[in-house]
Coordinates of C-alpha atoms in Angstrom, one line a residue:
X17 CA -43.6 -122.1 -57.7
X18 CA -41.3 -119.5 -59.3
X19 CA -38.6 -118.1 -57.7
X20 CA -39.1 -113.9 -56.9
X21 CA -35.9 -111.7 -57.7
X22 CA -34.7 -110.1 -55.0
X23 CA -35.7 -106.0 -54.6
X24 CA -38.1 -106.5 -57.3
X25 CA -41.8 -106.1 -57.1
X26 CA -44.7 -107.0 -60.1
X27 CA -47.3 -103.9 -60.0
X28 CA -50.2 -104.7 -59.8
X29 CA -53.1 -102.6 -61.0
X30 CA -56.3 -102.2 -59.2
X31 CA -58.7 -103.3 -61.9
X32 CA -56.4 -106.5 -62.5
X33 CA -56.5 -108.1 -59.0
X34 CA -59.2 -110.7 -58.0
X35 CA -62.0 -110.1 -55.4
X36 CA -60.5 -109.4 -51.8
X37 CA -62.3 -110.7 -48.4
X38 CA -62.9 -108.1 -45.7
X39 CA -60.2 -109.8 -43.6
X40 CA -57.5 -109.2 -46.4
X41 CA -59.1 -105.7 -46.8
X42 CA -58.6 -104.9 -43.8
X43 CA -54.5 -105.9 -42.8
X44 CA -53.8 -104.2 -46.5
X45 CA -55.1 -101.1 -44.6
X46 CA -52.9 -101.9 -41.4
X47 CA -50.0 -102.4 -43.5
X48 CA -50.8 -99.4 -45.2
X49 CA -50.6 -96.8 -42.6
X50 CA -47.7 -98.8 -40.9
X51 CA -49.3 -101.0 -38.1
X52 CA -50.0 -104.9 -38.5
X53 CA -53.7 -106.3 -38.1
X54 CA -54.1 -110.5 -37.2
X55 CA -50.7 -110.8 -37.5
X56 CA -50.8 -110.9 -41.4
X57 CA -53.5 -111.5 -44.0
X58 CA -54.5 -114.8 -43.2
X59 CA -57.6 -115.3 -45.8
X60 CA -55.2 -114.8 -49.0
X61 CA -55.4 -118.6 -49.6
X62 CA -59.1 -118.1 -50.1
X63 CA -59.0 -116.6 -53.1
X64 CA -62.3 -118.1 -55.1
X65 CA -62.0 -120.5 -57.6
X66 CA -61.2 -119.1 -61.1
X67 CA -60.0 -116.1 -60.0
X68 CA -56.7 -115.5 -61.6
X69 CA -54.0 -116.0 -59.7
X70 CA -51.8 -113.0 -57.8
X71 CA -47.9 -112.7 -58.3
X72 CA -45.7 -112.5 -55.0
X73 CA -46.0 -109.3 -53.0
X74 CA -48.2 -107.2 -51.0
X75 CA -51.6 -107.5 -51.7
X76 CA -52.9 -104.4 -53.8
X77 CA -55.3 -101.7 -52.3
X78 CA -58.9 -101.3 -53.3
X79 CA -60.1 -98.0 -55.3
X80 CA -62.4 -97.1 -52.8
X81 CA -59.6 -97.5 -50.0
X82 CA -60.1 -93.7 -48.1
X83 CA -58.0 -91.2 -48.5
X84 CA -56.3 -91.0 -44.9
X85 CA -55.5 -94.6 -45.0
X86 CA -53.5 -94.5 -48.4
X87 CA -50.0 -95.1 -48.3
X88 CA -47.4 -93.0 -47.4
X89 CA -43.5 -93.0 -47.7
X90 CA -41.5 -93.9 -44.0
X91 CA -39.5 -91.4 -42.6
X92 CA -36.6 -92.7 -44.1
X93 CA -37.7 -94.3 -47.0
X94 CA -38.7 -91.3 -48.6
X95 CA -38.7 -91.3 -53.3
X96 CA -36.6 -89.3 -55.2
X97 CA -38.6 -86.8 -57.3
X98 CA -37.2 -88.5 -60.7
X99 CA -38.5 -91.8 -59.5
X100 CA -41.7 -90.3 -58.2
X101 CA -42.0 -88.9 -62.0
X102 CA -41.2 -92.4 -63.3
X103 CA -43.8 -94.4 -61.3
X104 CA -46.2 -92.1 -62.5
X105 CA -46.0 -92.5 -66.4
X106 CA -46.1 -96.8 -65.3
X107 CA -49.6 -96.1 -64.2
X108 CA -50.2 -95.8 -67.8
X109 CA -47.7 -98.8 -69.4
X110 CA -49.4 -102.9 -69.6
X111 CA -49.3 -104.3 -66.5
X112 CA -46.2 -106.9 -67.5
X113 CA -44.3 -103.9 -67.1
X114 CA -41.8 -104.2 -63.6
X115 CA -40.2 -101.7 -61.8
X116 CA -37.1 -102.1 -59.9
X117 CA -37.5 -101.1 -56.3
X118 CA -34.2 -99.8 -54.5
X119 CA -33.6 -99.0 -51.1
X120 CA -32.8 -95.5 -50.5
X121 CA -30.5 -95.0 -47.9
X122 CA -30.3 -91.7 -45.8
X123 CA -27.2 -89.9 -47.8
X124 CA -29.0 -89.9 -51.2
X125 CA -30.0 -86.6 -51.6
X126 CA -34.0 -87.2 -51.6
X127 CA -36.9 -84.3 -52.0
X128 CA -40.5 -84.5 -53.2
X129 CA -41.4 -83.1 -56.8
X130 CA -44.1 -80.4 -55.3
X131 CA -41.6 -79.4 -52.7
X132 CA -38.7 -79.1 -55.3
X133 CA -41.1 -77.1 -57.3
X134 CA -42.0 -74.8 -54.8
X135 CA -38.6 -74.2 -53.3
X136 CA -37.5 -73.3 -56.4
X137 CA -40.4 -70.8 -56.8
X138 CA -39.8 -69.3 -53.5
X139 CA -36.2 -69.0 -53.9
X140 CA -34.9 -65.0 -54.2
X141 CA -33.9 -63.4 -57.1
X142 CA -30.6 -62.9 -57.2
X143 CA -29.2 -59.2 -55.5
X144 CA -28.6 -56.1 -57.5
X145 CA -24.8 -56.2 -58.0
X146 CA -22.9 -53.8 -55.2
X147 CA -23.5 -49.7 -53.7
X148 CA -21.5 -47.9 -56.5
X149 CA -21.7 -44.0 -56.1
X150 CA -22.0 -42.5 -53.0
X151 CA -23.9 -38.9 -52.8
X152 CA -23.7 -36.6 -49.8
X153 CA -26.8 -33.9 -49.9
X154 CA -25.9 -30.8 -48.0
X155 CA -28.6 -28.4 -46.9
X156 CA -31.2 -26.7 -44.3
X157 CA -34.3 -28.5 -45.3
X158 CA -34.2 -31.8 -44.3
X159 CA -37.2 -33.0 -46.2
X160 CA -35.7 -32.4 -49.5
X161 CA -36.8 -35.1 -51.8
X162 CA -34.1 -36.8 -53.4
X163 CA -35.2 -39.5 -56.4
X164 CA -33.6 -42.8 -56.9
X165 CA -30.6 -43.0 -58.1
X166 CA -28.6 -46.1 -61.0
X167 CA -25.0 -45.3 -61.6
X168 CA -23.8 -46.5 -64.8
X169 CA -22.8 -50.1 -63.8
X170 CA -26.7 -50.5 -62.8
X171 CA -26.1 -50.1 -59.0
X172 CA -28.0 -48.0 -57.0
X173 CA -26.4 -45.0 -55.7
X174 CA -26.3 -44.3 -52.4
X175 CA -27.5 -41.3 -50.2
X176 CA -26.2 -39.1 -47.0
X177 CA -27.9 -36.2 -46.0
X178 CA -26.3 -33.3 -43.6
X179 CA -28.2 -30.4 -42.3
X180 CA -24.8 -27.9 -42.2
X181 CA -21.3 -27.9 -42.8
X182 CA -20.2 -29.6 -39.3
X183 CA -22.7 -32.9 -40.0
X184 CA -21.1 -32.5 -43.5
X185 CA -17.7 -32.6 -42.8
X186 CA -18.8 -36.0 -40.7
X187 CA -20.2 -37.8 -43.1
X188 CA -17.7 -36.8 -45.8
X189 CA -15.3 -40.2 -46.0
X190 CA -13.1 -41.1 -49.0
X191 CA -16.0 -43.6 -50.4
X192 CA -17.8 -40.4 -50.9
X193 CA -17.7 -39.1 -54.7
X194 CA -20.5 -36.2 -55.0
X195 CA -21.3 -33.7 -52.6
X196 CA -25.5 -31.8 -53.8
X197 CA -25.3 -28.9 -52.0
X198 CA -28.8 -27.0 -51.8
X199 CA -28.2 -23.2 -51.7
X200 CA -30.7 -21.2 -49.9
X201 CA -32.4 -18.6 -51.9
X202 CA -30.6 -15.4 -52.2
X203 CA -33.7 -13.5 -50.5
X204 CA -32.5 -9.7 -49.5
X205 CA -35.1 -10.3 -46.3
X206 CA -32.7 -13.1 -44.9
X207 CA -29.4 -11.9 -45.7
X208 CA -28.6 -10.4 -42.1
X209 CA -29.9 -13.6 -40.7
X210 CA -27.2 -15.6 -42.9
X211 CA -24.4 -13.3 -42.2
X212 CA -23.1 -15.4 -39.1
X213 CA -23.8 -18.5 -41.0
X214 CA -21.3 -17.2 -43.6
X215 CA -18.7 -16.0 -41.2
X216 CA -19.1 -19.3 -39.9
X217 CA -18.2 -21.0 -43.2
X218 CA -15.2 -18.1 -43.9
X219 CA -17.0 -16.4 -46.4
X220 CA -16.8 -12.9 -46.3
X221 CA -19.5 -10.5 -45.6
X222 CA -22.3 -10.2 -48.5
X223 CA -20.4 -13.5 -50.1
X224 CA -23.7 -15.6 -51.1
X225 CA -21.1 -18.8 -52.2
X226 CA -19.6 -18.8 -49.0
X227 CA -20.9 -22.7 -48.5
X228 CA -19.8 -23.6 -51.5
X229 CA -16.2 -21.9 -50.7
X230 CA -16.2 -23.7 -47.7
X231 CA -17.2 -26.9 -49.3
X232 CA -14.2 -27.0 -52.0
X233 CA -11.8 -26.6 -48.6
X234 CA -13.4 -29.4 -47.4
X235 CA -14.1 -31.8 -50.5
X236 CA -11.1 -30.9 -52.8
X237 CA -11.3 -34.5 -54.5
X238 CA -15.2 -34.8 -55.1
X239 CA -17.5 -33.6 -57.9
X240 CA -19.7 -30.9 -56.5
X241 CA -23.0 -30.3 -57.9
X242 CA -25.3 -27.1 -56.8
X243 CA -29.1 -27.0 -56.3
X244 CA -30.9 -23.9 -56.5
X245 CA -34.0 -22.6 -57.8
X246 CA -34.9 -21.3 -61.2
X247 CA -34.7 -18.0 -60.4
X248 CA -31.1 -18.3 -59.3
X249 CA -29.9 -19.1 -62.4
X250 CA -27.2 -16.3 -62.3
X251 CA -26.3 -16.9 -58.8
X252 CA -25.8 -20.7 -60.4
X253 CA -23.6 -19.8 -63.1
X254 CA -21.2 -18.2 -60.0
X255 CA -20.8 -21.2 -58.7
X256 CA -19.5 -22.8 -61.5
X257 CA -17.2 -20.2 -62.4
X258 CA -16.0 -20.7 -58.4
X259 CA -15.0 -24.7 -58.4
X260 CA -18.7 -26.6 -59.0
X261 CA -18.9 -28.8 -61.5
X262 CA -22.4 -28.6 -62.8
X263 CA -25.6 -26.8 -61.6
X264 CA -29.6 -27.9 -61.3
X265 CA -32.7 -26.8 -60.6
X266 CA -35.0 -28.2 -57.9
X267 CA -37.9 -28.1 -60.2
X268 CA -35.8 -30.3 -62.9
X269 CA -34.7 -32.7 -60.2
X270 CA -35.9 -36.2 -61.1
X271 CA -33.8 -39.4 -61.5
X272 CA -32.8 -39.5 -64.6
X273 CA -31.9 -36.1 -64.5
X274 CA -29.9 -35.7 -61.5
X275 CA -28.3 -39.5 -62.1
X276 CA -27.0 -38.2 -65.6
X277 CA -25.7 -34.9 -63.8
X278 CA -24.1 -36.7 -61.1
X279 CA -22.2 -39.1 -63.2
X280 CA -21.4 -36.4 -65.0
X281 CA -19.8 -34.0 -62.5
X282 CA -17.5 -37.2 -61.3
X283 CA -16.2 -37.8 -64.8
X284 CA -15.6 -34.2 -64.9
X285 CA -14.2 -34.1 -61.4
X286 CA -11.5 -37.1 -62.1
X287 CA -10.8 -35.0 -65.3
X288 CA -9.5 -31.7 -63.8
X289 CA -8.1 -33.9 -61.0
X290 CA -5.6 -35.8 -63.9
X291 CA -5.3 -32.3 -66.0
X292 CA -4.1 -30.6 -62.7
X293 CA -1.8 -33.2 -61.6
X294 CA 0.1 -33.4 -65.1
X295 CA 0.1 -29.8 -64.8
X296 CA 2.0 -29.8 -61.8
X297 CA 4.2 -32.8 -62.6
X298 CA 4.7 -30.5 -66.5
X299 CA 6.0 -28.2 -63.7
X300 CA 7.7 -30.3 -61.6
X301 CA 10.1 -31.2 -65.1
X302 CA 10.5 -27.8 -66.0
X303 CA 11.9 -27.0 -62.7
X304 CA 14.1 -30.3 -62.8
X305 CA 15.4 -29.4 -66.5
X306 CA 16.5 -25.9 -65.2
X307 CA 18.1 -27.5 -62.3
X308 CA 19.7 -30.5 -63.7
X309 CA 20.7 -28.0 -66.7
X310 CA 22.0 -25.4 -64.6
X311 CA 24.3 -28.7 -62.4
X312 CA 25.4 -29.2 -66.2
X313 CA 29.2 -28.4 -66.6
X314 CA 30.5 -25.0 -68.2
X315 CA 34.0 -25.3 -69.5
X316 CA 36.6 -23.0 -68.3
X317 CA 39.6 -22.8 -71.1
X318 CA 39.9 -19.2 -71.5
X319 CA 43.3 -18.1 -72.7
X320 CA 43.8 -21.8 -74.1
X321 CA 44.7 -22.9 -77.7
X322 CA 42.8 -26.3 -77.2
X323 CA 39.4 -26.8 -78.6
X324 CA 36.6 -28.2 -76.3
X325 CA 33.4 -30.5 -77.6
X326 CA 31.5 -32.5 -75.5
X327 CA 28.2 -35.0 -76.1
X328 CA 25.9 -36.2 -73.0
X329 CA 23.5 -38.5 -73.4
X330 CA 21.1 -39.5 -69.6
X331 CA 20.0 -43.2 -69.5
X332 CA 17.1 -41.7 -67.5
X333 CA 13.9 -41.3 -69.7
X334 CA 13.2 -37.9 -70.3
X335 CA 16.4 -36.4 -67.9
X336 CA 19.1 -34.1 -68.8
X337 CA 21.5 -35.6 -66.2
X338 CA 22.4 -39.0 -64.8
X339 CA 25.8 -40.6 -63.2
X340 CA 27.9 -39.6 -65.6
X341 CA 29.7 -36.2 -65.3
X342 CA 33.0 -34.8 -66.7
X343 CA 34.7 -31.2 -66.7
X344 CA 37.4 -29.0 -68.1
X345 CA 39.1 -26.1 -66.4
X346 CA 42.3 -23.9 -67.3
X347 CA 44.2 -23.3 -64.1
X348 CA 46.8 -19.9 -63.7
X349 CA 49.4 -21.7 -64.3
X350 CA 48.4 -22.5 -67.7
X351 CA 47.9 -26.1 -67.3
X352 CA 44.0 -27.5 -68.5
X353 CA 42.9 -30.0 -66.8
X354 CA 40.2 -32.4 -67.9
X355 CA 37.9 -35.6 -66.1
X356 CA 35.1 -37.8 -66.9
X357 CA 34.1 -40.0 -64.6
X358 CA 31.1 -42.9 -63.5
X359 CA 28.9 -43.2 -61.0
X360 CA 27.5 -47.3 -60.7
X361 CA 23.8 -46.9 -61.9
X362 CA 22.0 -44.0 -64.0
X363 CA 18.6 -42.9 -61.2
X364 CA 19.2 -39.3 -59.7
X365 CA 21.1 -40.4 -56.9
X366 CA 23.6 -41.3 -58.8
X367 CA 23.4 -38.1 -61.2
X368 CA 23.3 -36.1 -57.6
X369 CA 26.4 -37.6 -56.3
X370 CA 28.3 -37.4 -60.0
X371 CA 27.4 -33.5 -59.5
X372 CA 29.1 -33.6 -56.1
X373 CA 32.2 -35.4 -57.3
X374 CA 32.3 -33.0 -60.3
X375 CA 32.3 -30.1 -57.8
X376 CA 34.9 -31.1 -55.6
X377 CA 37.1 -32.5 -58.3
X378 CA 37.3 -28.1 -59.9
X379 CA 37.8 -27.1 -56.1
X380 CA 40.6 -29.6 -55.7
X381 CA 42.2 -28.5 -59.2
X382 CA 41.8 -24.9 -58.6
X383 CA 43.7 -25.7 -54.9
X384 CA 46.6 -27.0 -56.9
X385 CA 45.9 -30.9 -56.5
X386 CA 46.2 -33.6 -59.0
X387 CA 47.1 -37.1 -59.8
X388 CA 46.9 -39.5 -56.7
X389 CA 46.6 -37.3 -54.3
X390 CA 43.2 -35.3 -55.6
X391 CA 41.9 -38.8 -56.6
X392 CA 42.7 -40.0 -52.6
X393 CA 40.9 -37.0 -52.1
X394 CA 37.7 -37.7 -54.3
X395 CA 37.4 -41.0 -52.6
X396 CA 37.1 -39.1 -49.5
X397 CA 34.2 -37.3 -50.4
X398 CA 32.8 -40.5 -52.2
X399 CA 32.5 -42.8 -48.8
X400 CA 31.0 -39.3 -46.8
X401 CA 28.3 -38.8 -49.5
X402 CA 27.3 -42.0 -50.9
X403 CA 24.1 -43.5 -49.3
X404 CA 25.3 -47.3 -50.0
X405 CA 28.7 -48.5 -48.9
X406 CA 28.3 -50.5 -52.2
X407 CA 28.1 -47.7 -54.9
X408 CA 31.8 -46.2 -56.2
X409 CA 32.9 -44.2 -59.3
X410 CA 35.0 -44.8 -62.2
X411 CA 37.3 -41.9 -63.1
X412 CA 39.8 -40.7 -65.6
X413 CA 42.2 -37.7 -64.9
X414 CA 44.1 -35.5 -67.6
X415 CA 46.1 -32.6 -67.0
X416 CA 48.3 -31.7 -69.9
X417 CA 51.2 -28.6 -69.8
X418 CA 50.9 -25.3 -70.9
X419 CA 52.7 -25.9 -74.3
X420 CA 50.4 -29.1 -75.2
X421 CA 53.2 -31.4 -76.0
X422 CA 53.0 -33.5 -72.9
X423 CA 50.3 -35.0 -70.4
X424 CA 49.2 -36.8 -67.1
X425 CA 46.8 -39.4 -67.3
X426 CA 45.6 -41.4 -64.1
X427 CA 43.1 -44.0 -64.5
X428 CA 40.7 -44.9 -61.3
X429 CA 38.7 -47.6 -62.7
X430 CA 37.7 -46.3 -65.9
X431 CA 38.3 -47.0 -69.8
X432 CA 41.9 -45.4 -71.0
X433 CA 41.3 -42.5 -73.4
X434 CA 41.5 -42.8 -77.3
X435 CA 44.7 -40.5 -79.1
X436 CA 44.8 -39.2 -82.6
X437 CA 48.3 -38.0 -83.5
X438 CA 48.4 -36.3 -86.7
X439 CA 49.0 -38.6 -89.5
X440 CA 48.7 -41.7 -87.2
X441 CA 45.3 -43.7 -86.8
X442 CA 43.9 -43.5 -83.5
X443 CA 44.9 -46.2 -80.5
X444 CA 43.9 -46.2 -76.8
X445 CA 46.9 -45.4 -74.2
X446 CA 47.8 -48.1 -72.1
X447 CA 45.3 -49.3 -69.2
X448 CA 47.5 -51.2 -66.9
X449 CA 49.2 -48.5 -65.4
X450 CA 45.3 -47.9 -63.9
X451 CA 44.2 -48.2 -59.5
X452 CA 41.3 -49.3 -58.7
X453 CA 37.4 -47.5 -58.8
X454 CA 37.1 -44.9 -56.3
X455 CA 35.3 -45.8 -53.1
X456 CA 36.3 -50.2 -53.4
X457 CA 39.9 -49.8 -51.5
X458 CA 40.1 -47.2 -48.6
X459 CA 44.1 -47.2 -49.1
X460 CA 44.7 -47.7 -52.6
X461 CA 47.1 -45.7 -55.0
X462 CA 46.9 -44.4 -58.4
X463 CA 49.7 -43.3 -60.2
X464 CA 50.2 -41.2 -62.6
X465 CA 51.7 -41.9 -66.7
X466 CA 53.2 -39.2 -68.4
X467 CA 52.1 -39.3 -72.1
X468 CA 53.6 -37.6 -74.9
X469 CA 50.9 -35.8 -77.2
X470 CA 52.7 -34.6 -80.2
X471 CA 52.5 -31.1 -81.9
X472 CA 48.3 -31.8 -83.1
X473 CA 47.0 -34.1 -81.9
X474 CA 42.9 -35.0 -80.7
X475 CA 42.3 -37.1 -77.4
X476 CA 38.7 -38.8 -76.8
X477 CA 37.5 -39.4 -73.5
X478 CA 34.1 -41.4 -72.9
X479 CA 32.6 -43.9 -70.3
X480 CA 31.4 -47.4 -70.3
X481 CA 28.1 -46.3 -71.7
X482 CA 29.8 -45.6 -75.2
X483 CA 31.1 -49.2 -75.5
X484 CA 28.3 -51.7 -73.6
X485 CA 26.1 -51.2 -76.7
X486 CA 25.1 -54.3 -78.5
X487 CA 26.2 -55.1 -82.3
X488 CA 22.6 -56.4 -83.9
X489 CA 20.5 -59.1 -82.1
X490 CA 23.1 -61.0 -80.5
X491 CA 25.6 -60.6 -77.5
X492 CA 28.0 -59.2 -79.0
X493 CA 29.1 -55.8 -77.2
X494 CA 30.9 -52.7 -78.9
X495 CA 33.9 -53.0 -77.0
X496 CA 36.7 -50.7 -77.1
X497 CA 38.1 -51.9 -80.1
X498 CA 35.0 -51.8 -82.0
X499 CA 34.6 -48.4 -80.7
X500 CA 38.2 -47.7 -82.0
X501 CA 37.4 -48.4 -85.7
X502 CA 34.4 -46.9 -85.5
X503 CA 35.8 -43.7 -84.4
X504 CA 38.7 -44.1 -87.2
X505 CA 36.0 -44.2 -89.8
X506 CA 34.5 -41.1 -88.7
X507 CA 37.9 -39.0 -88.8
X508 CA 38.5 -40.1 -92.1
X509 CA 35.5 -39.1 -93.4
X510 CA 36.5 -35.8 -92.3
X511 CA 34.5 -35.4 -89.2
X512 CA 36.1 -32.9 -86.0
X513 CA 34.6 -31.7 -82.7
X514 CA 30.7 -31.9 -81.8
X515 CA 30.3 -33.4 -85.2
X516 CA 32.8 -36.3 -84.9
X517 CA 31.0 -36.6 -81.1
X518 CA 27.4 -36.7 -82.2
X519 CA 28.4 -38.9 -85.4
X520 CA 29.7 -41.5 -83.2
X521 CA 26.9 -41.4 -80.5
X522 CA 24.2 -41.8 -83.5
X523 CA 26.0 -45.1 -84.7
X524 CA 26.7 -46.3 -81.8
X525 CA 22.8 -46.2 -81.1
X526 CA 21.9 -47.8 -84.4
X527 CA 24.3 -50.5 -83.9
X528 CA 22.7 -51.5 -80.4
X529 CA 19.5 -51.3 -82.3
X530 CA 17.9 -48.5 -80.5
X531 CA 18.8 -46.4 -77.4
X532 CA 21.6 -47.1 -75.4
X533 CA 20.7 -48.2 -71.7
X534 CA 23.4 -46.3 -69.7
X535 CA 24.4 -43.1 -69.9
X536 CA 26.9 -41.8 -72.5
X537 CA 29.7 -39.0 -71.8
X538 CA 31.9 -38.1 -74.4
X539 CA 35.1 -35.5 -73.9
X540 CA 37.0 -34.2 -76.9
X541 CA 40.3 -32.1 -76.6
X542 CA 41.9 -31.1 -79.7
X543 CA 45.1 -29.1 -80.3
X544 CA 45.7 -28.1 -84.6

């Protein structure tokens, strides 16, 4: 007797088993529908005599078995629709074919074919992507007929409707981006009876746009479109000319129509929105330029032999002043008196307090200060007005006598100017004899080197900004020195004032490669 493989069973077709007795017939229905009859099927060793014989397994089911008594899945025993799919092509394959059966436990994810089927049949089609435009309809008739709406991403635009300019101004939120207001007719029978309406709104007396005036006070960032009739047209143009961005015509209103006129007036809306606020920031730089322009220092050397250049140059994109500041002034007594000086950064913070010092350094000199004590001073004003306890100011002092011969330098911080002497090359006076940056030490000292300038002579005085630039792609900085030559080979080509300023400024940039960072100050006294 073979030996049956465990969880596998031989199918049996209908038409291939042997005759079955009434007693087998009937426990094959029992087991079918889940009960047990005799205990078992007790007359399946009676199976006649040259009948073939029947594999190991259940006994099969008759054709004519009824249709309430077939078979049916447990609870928990319930096919896959793949297998279901597969059992149903082996109803047509020999009958030596054999098909594993598995048990299926609870976890395996388990559905009938039909009931896939139809659950994907019945399932939704997916939702319309999300509201896009929002319209708010203003006007008396409540009834008014507004078509659907599809914005230009496909969603559908949605609709509020107000009867007057109080619902209105409820409904009116920030997600709103269109405002249809429907303008009664201008009828001459009605016009007394609107006048309250209009005073109401703040029109004026006789004003037929009074809504509309009162809706651009109220909606000043959303497209407004006007809806009147065809015999309004001129009453429509108005209204365009007065802040609307588009007009229609009830009898014209359909969805395509007003959808394309809606979009429309937004696009046109968020247009004069951006044109009006470059405007006012075209303005707003105008105004700065005249102010930061007017801050810019004027010279005061009349009655003085010395010639006076200058070249600024803001880090700031698109300023006209930054930290850096200098100034010149002649006092009575005949001595001139010149400065540069650094603020740390380049915003206009730092360009408003290099203005301040610049101020109060041309009081102080007219009052008869210099040296340590106007620089004590200076620091003074620096820890009052500064609005970080961390920002100071590099500064460089020069007052030289009536005749020109001689000079005081002090150094707070900042690089030590750059003499000419006639006939000599240029060189850079000494820098230890320097104090500290104004604003770091609250009791430091900075004294004050008497230089001897020479009958002609030309003195350079810059900031930082003038010697941080880079040489070509690498690290390299400018440094004094390099800024030393460089300056030498300009003078020898000939070069004097604003030129010799501007020349070394414009190769200074193209060795860094493109435009300097900080901001640049260059002084230049010359005596001949």
């Amino acid at each position: 007797m073979p030996v049956p493989v465990p969880h596998k069973r031989t199918v049996v077709l209908p038409h291939q088993a042997g005759p079955v007795d009434p007693g087998c017939a009937e426990t094959a229905r029992a087991a079918a529908v889940g009960m047990s009859a005799h205990g078992g099927c007790s007359g399946a060793s009676r199976t006649p005599q040259g009948a073939p014989e029947a594999p190991l397994g259940p006994a099969p089911l008759s054709r004519d078995l009824p249709a309430a008594d077939l078979p049916r899945p447990a609870a928990d025993r319930r096919i896959p629709a793949g297998r279901t799919a597969a059992r149903a092509e082996a109803a047509h394959v020999p009958a030596t074919t054999t098909e594993p059966v598995t048990s299926v436990t609870p976890e395996t994810p388990e559905v009938e074919a039909p009931a896939a089927a139809a659950s994907a049949a019945a399932e939704p089609a997916p939702e319309p992507p999300a509201q896009g435009l929002t319209l708010l309809l203003i006007g008396e008739d409540p009834n008014n007929h507004v078509p659907e709406m599809w914005d230009w991403a496909g969603r559908k635009v949605r609709l509020r409707t107000a009867r007057n300019l109080t619902e209105a101004e409820r409904l009116l939120t920030d997600d709103v981006h269109c405002i249809l207001l429907d303008l009664t007719p201008a009828e001459p029978a009605g016009r007394e009876e609107r006048e309250p309406a209009r005073a109401v709104a703040g029109g004026t007396p006789g004003d037929e746009l009074a809504a509309l005036h009162a809706v651009l006070r109220m909606a000043p960032s959303q497209a407004v479109l006007v809806l009147t009739c065809e015999t309004d047209a001129e009453r429509a143009a108005d209204a365009v000319r007065v802040g609307a961005q588009d007009y229609l015509f009830r009898d014209e209103l359909d969805g395509k129509v007003l959808s394309r006129a809606v979009r429309y007036a937004v696009e046109r809306k968020r247009a004069d929105l951006a044109q009006r606020q470059l405007t006012e920031s075209r303005l707003r730089a105008q105004e700065n330029a005249r102010l930061e322009r007017g801050l810019l220092p004027t010279p005061l050397l009349d009655g003085s032999e010395l010639r006076f250049a200058a070249c600024y140059r803001p880090g700031r994109s698109r300023a006209l002043l930054g930290g850096d500041f200098y100034d010149t002034v002649r006092t009575s007594d005949g001595t001139v008196h010149a400065m540069i000086g650094d603020v740390c950064g380049h915003g206009p913070d730092e360009a408003a307090l290099g203005v301040e010092l610049r101020i109060a350094w041309r009081a102080l000199t007219f009052a008869g200060l210099y040296g340590d004590e106007l620089l004590a001073t200076l620091q003074k004003v620096l820890e009052n007005e500064r609005s970080d306890d961390e920002i100071f100011a590099t500064l460089c002092t020069v007052d030289i006598s009536e005749d020109g011969h001689r000079a005081g330098v002090c150094l707070a911080g900042h690089p030590a100017p750059l003499l000419a002497r006639a006939g000599e090359q240029p060189e850079l006076l000494p820098y230890e004899f320097g104090g500290p940056a104004l604003g770091l030490l609250p009791e430091a000292r900075w004294p004050r080197r008497q230089v001897e300038l020479g009958a002609a002579w030309s003195l350079m005085m810059y900031t930082d900004g003038l010697i941080e630039g880079r040489i070509g792609e690498g690290t390299q900085r400018l440094g004094q020195e390099g800024m030393t030559e460089l300056v030498t080979l300009q003078m020898a080509s000939g070069l004097t004032g604003e030129e010799l300023l501007e020349a070394s400024v414009r190769e200074v940039r193209a060795l860094n490669g493109g435009e300097l960072t900080d901001d640049v100050a260059v002084l230049l006294l010359d005596r001949r």
